[in-house]
CSV table of C-alpha atoms in Angstrom, one decimal:
chain,number,residue,atom,x,y,z
A,23,MET,CA,0.0,0.0,0.0
A,24,PRO,CA,1.3,3.5,-0.7
A,25,VAL,CA,2.0,5.8,2.2
A,26,THR,CA,-0.9,8.1,1.1
A,27,ALA,CA,-3.5,5.4,1.9
A,28,TYR,CA,-2.3,5.2,5.5
A,29,LEU,CA,-2.2,9.0,5.7
A,30,ILE,CA,-5.8,9.2,4.4
A,31,VAL,CA,-7.0,6.7,7.1
A,32,SER,CA,-5.1,8.8,9.6
A,33,ALA,CA,-6.7,12.0,8.4
A,34,LEU,CA,-10.1,10.4,8.6
A,35,LEU,CA,-9.5,9.2,12.2
A,36,PHE,CA,-8.1,12.6,13.2
A,37,THR,CA,-11.2,14.4,11.8
A,38,ILE,CA,-13.6,12.0,13.6
A,39,GLY,CA,-11.8,12.8,16.8
A,40,ALA,CA,-12.0,16.5,16.2
A,41,ILE,CA,-15.7,16.3,15.5
A,42,GLY,CA,-16.1,14.3,18.7
A,43,VAL,CA,-14.4,17.0,20.8
A,44,LEU,CA,-16.6,19.6,19.1
A,45,VAL,CA,-20.0,18.0,19.4
A,46,ARG,CA,-20.0,15.8,22.5
A,47,ARG,CA,-20.8,17.2,26.0
A,48,ASN,CA,-19.7,14.3,28.2
A,49,PRO,CA,-16.0,15.1,29.1
A,50,LEU,CA,-15.2,11.4,29.2
A,51,VAL,CA,-16.3,11.0,25.5
A,52,MET,CA,-14.4,14.2,24.7
A,53,PHE,CA,-11.3,12.6,26.3
A,54,MET,CA,-11.8,9.5,24.2
A,55,SER,CA,-11.9,11.7,21.1
A,56,ILE,CA,-8.6,13.2,22.1
A,57,GLU,CA,-7.2,9.7,22.3
A,58,LEU,CA,-8.5,9.0,18.8
A,59,MET,CA,-6.7,12.1,17.5
A,60,LEU,CA,-3.4,11.0,19.2
A,61,ASN,CA,-3.7,7.6,17.7
A,62,ALA,CA,-4.4,9.0,14.3
A,63,VAL,CA,-1.2,10.9,14.5
A,64,ASN,CA,0.6,7.8,15.7
A,65,LEU,CA,-0.6,6.0,12.6
A,66,SER,CA,0.9,8.6,10.3
A,67,PHE,CA,4.2,8.5,12.3
A,68,MET,CA,4.3,4.8,11.8
A,69,ALA,CA,3.5,5.0,8.1
A,70,PHE,CA,6.3,7.6,7.6
A,71,ALA,CA,8.7,5.5,9.6
A,72,HIS,CA,8.0,2.5,7.4
A,73,PHE,CA,8.2,4.4,4.1
A,74,LEU,CA,11.3,6.5,5.0
A,75,ASN,CA,13.2,3.4,6.2
A,76,SER,CA,13.8,5.0,9.6
A,77,VAL,CA,13.1,3.9,13.2
A,78,ASP,CA,12.8,7.5,14.4
A,79,GLY,CA,9.0,7.5,13.9
A,80,TRP,CA,8.7,4.6,16.4
A,81,MET,CA,10.4,6.8,19.0
A,82,PHE,CA,7.8,9.5,18.5
A,83,VAL,CA,5.0,6.9,18.8
A,84,PHE,CA,6.6,5.7,22.0
A,85,LEU,CA,6.8,9.2,23.4
A,86,VAL,CA,3.2,10.0,22.3
A,87,LEU,CA,2.1,6.8,24.1
A,88,THR,CA,3.8,7.8,27.3
A,89,VAL,CA,2.4,11.4,27.1
A,90,ALA,CA,-1.1,10.0,26.4
A,91,ALA,CA,-0.9,7.7,29.5
A,92,ALA,CA,0.2,10.7,31.7
A,93,GLU,CA,-2.5,12.8,30.2
A,94,VAL,CA,-5.2,10.2,30.8
A,95,VAL,CA,-4.1,9.9,34.5
A,96,VAL,CA,-4.2,13.6,35.2
A,97,GLY,CA,-7.3,14.3,33.1
A,98,LEU,CA,-9.3,11.6,34.7
A,99,ALA,CA,-8.2,12.8,38.1
A,100,ILE,CA,-9.5,16.3,37.2
A,101,ILE,CA,-12.8,14.9,35.9
A,102,VAL,CA,-13.3,12.8,39.1
A,103,SER,CA,-12.6,15.8,41.3
A,104,ILE,CA,-15.0,17.9,39.3
A,105,PHE,CA,-17.7,15.2,39.7
A,106,ARG,CA,-17.0,15.1,43.4
A,107,THR,CA,-17.6,18.8,43.9
A,108,ARG,CA,-20.4,19.4,41.3
A,109,HIS,CA,-22.1,16.0,41.0
A,110,GLU,CA,-22.4,16.5,37.3
A,111,ILE,CA,-20.1,16.1,34.4
A,112,ASP,CA,-21.9,17.8,31.5
A,113,VAL,CA,-19.4,20.4,30.1
A,114,ASP,CA,-22.2,22.8,29.2
A,115,GLU,CA,-23.1,23.0,32.9
A,116,LEU,CA,-19.5,23.8,34.0
A,117,ASN,CA,-19.7,27.5,33.4
A,118,THR,CA,-18.6,28.9,36.7
A,119,LEU,CA,-15.9,30.9,35.0
A,120,LYS,CA,-18.4,32.5,32.6
A,121,GLY,CA,-18.5,36.3,33.0
B,30,MET,CA,-5.1,-8.1,-4.7
B,31,THR,CA,-2.5,-9.3,-2.3
B,32,LEU,CA,-3.3,-10.3,1.3
B,33,GLN,CA,-1.8,-7.0,2.5
B,34,VAL,CA,-4.1,-4.9,0.5
B,35,ILE,CA,-7.1,-6.9,1.7
B,36,ALA,CA,-5.9,-6.6,5.3
B,37,PHE,CA,-5.4,-2.9,4.8
B,38,PHE,CA,-9.0,-2.3,3.6
B,39,VAL,CA,-10.5,-4.5,6.3
B,40,LEU,CA,-8.5,-2.7,9.0
B,41,ALA,CA,-9.3,0.8,7.5
B,42,THR,CA,-13.1,-0.1,7.6
B,43,ILE,CA,-12.9,-1.4,11.1
B,44,SER,CA,-10.9,1.6,12.5
B,45,VAL,CA,-13.1,4.3,10.8
B,46,ALA,CA,-16.3,2.5,11.8
B,47,SER,CA,-15.2,2.1,15.4
B,48,ALA,CA,-14.0,5.7,15.5
B,49,LEU,CA,-17.5,6.8,14.4
B,50,GLY,CA,-18.9,4.6,17.1
B,51,VAL,CA,-16.8,6.4,19.7
B,52,ILE,CA,-18.4,9.7,18.9
B,53,SER,CA,-22.0,8.5,18.2
B,54,PHE,CA,-22.9,6.1,21.0
B,55,ARG,CA,-25.0,7.7,23.6
B,56,ASN,CA,-23.8,5.4,26.4
B,57,PRO,CA,-20.1,6.2,27.3
B,58,ILE,CA,-19.4,2.5,28.0
B,59,TYR,CA,-20.2,1.6,24.4
B,60,SER,CA,-18.0,4.5,23.2
B,61,MET,CA,-15.2,3.1,25.4
B,62,LEU,CA,-15.5,-0.4,24.0
B,63,SER,CA,-15.6,1.1,20.5
B,64,LEU,CA,-12.4,3.0,21.3
B,65,ILE,CA,-10.7,-0.3,22.5
B,66,LEU,CA,-11.6,-1.9,19.1
B,67,ASN,CA,-10.1,1.2,17.4
B,68,LEU,CA,-6.9,0.9,19.3
B,69,VAL,CA,-6.6,-2.8,18.5
B,70,SER,CA,-7.2,-2.2,14.8
B,71,LEU,CA,-4.4,0.4,14.9
B,72,ALA,CA,-2.1,-2.2,16.5
B,73,PHE,CA,-2.8,-4.4,13.5
B,74,PHE,CA,-2.0,-1.5,11.2
B,75,PHE,CA,1.4,-1.3,13.0
B,76,LEU,CA,1.9,-5.0,12.3
B,77,LEU,CA,1.2,-4.3,8.6
B,78,LEU,CA,3.9,-1.7,8.9
B,79,GLU,CA,6.4,-4.2,10.3
B,80,ALA,CA,6.6,-2.7,13.7
B,81,ILE,CA,5.9,-5.7,15.9
B,82,PHE,CA,7.2,-4.2,19.1
B,83,ILE,CA,5.2,-1.1,18.8
B,84,ALA,CA,2.1,-3.1,18.0
B,85,THR,CA,2.7,-5.2,21.2
B,86,ILE,CA,3.1,-2.2,23.5
B,87,GLN,CA,0.0,-0.6,21.8
B,88,ILE,CA,-2.1,-3.6,22.9
B,89,LEU,CA,-0.4,-4.1,26.3
B,90,ILE,CA,-0.2,-0.5,27.4
B,91,TYR,CA,-2.8,1.4,25.5
B,92,ALA,CA,-5.6,-1.0,24.8
B,93,GLY,CA,-4.8,-2.8,28.1
B,94,ALA,CA,-3.7,-0.7,31.0
B,95,VAL,CA,-4.8,2.8,30.0
B,96,MET,CA,-8.2,1.7,28.8
B,97,VAL,CA,-8.8,-0.3,32.0
B,98,LEU,CA,-8.2,2.9,34.0
B,99,PHE,CA,-10.5,4.7,31.6
B,100,LEU,CA,-13.2,2.0,32.0
B,101,PHE,CA,-13.0,2.3,35.8
B,102,VAL,CA,-13.7,6.0,35.7
B,103,VAL,CA,-16.4,5.6,33.1
B,104,THR,CA,-18.3,3.0,35.1
B,105,MET,CA,-17.8,5.1,38.3
B,106,LEU,CA,-19.1,8.4,36.8
B,107,THR,CA,-21.8,7.1,34.5
B,108,PRO,CA,-25.2,7.0,36.2
B,109,GLU,CA,-27.7,4.3,35.3
B,110,GLY,CA,-29.3,4.7,31.9
B,111,GLY,CA,-26.1,6.0,30.3
B,112,GLY,CA,-26.0,9.5,31.7
B,113,ILE,CA,-28.2,11.2,29.1
B,114,SER,CA,-28.1,14.8,30.1
B,115,GLY,CA,-30.7,17.6,29.9
B,116,PRO,CA,-31.8,19.5,26.9
B,117,ASP,CA,-29.2,20.7,24.5
B,118,ARG,CA,-28.2,24.3,25.0
B,119,LEU,CA,-26.4,24.7,21.7
B,120,ARG,CA,-28.6,23.2,19.1
B,121,TRP,CA,-26.4,24.2,16.2
B,122,GLN,CA,-23.5,22.4,17.8
B,123,TRP,CA,-23.9,19.1,15.9
B,124,GLY,CA,-24.3,20.8,12.5
B,125,ALA,CA,-21.4,23.2,13.1
B,126,GLY,CA,-19.1,20.5,14.4
B,127,VAL,CA,-19.8,18.1,11.5
B,128,GLY,CA,-19.5,20.9,9.0
B,129,LEU,CA,-16.1,22.0,10.3
B,130,GLY,CA,-15.1,18.4,10.5
B,131,ILE,CA,-15.9,17.8,6.8
B,132,ILE,CA,-13.9,21.0,5.9
B,133,LEU,CA,-11.0,19.7,7.9
B,134,ALA,CA,-11.1,16.2,6.3
B,135,GLY,CA,-11.4,17.7,2.9
B,136,GLY,CA,-8.4,20.0,3.4
B,137,LEU,CA,-6.3,17.2,4.8
B,138,ILE,CA,-7.1,14.8,2.0
B,139,ILE,CA,-6.7,17.3,-0.7
B,140,ALA,CA,-3.3,18.2,0.7
B,141,LEU,CA,-2.3,14.6,0.9
B,142,LEU,CA,-3.5,13.8,-2.6
B,143,SER,CA,-2.0,16.9,-4.3
B,144,GLY,CA,1.4,16.3,-2.7
B,145,SER,CA,3.9,14.0,-4.1
B,146,LEU,CA,4.8,11.9,-1.0
B,147,ALA,CA,4.5,8.5,-2.7
B,148,ALA,CA,6.4,9.8,-5.8
B,149,ASP,CA,9.2,11.2,-3.5
B,150,ALA,CA,9.5,7.9,-1.7
B,151,LYS,CA,9.7,6.0,-4.9
B,152,ALA,CA,12.3,8.4,-6.3
B,153,ALA,CA,14.5,8.0,-3.2
B,154,GLY,CA,14.4,4.2,-3.8
B,155,LEU,CA,12.5,3.5,-0.6
B,156,ASP,CA,10.1,0.6,-1.1
B,157,GLY,CA,9.2,0.1,2.5
B,158,LEU,CA,11.4,-2.6,3.9
B,159,SER,CA,13.1,-1.1,6.9
B,160,GLN,CA,16.9,-1.8,6.7
B,161,ALA,CA,17.3,-1.2,10.4
B,162,VAL,CA,14.7,-3.8,11.2
B,163,ALA,CA,16.3,-6.2,8.7
B,164,ARG,CA,19.6,-5.7,10.4
B,165,PHE,CA,18.7,-5.9,14.0
B,166,GLY,CA,15.3,-7.4,14.4
B,167,ASN,CA,12.4,-5.5,15.8
B,168,ALA,CA,12.7,-4.9,19.6
B,169,GLU,CA,16.5,-4.6,19.2
B,170,ALA,CA,16.2,-1.9,16.6
B,171,PHE,CA,13.8,-0.1,18.9
B,172,GLY,CA,16.2,-0.3,21.8
B,173,GLN,CA,19.2,0.7,19.8
B,174,ALA,CA,17.5,3.8,18.6
B,175,LEU,CA,16.0,4.6,22.0
B,176,PHE,CA,19.2,4.4,24.0
B,177,HIS,CA,21.5,5.9,21.4
B,178,GLY,CA,19.7,8.7,19.7
B,179,PHE,CA,16.8,9.4,22.1
B,180,THR,CA,18.3,9.0,25.5
B,181,PHE,CA,17.4,12.5,26.7
B,182,PRO,CA,13.7,12.3,25.7
B,183,PHE,CA,13.6,9.0,27.4
B,184,GLU,CA,14.9,10.5,30.7
B,185,ILE,CA,12.4,13.3,30.4
B,186,THR,CA,9.7,10.7,30.0
B,187,GLY,CA,10.6,9.4,33.4
B,188,VAL,CA,10.2,12.9,34.9
B,189,LEU,CA,6.9,13.3,33.1
B,190,LEU,CA,5.6,10.1,34.6
B,191,VAL,CA,6.6,11.1,38.1
B,192,ILE,CA,4.8,14.4,37.7
B,193,ALA,CA,1.7,12.7,36.4
B,194,VAL,CA,1.6,10.3,39.3
B,195,LEU,CA,2.1,13.1,41.9
B,196,GLY,CA,-0.5,15.2,40.1
B,197,ALA,CA,-3.1,12.4,40.2
B,198,VAL,CA,-2.4,11.7,43.9
B,199,VAL,CA,-2.7,15.3,44.9
B,200,MET,CA,-5.9,15.9,42.8
B,201,SER,CA,-7.7,12.8,44.0
B,202,ARG,CA,-7.0,13.4,47.7
B,203,ARG,CA,-9.8,14.6,49.8
B,204,PHE,CA,-9.1,17.8,51.6
B,205,VAL,CA,-10.9,17.8,54.9
B,206,ARG,CA,-11.6,21.2,56.5
B,207,GLU,CA,-10.9,21.2,60.2
């Protein structure tokens, strides 16, 4: 398969993730959409690593994986503490900072 | 059609369909399971791209450990009935989001198709078989690259993980007012 095919799949996945962040109101689902976008970028890194004969793309995927794990831990802690104080997790309701 | 092409199209269908499932299921648990299917299909993409080690850690760490943590929080915070919330305040949100998404996808795909990535790769004589992998084998090539060229980012990764653990502990602690 040409590298463009992988990149098109990656672009589609990234777009679906971006739409998810824009339209969903459950912060957990928004978080999952962010994971989708990270993984779409991982796929294009891997495709380039393969087609450019270089292992460097794998390194970036490894680092993205680590950063994603850290991001999930901290983000879920934030969501849990918001739920503890407000007893709701709809992002449209979380407008305390609105002027 | 070779086996690889068939596998590519099957995997592309599965991954795009499961990604659509993530954003369209109303119950977050179904979104979660759909996301796990998506991550596993990406791991199979990595196998197609001859990165056995990355595919393994994708399944072990991402689809395994991280998603279990995610599933715990989803089951903890989702009330019975899937947590369907009140009336939509922004009714135009779906239309606007999907419209912007289509514009983004169109732009990305036009940019990809009008570029000459595949032609460049062919001109450079790269047909895809990674020489480093052929020379070392898979996990070995990964380790060589990680500990020779990328030592500093690797160390920073350790610092990042410590910060994340401390942050999670501090944030999930209950502060009791005396």
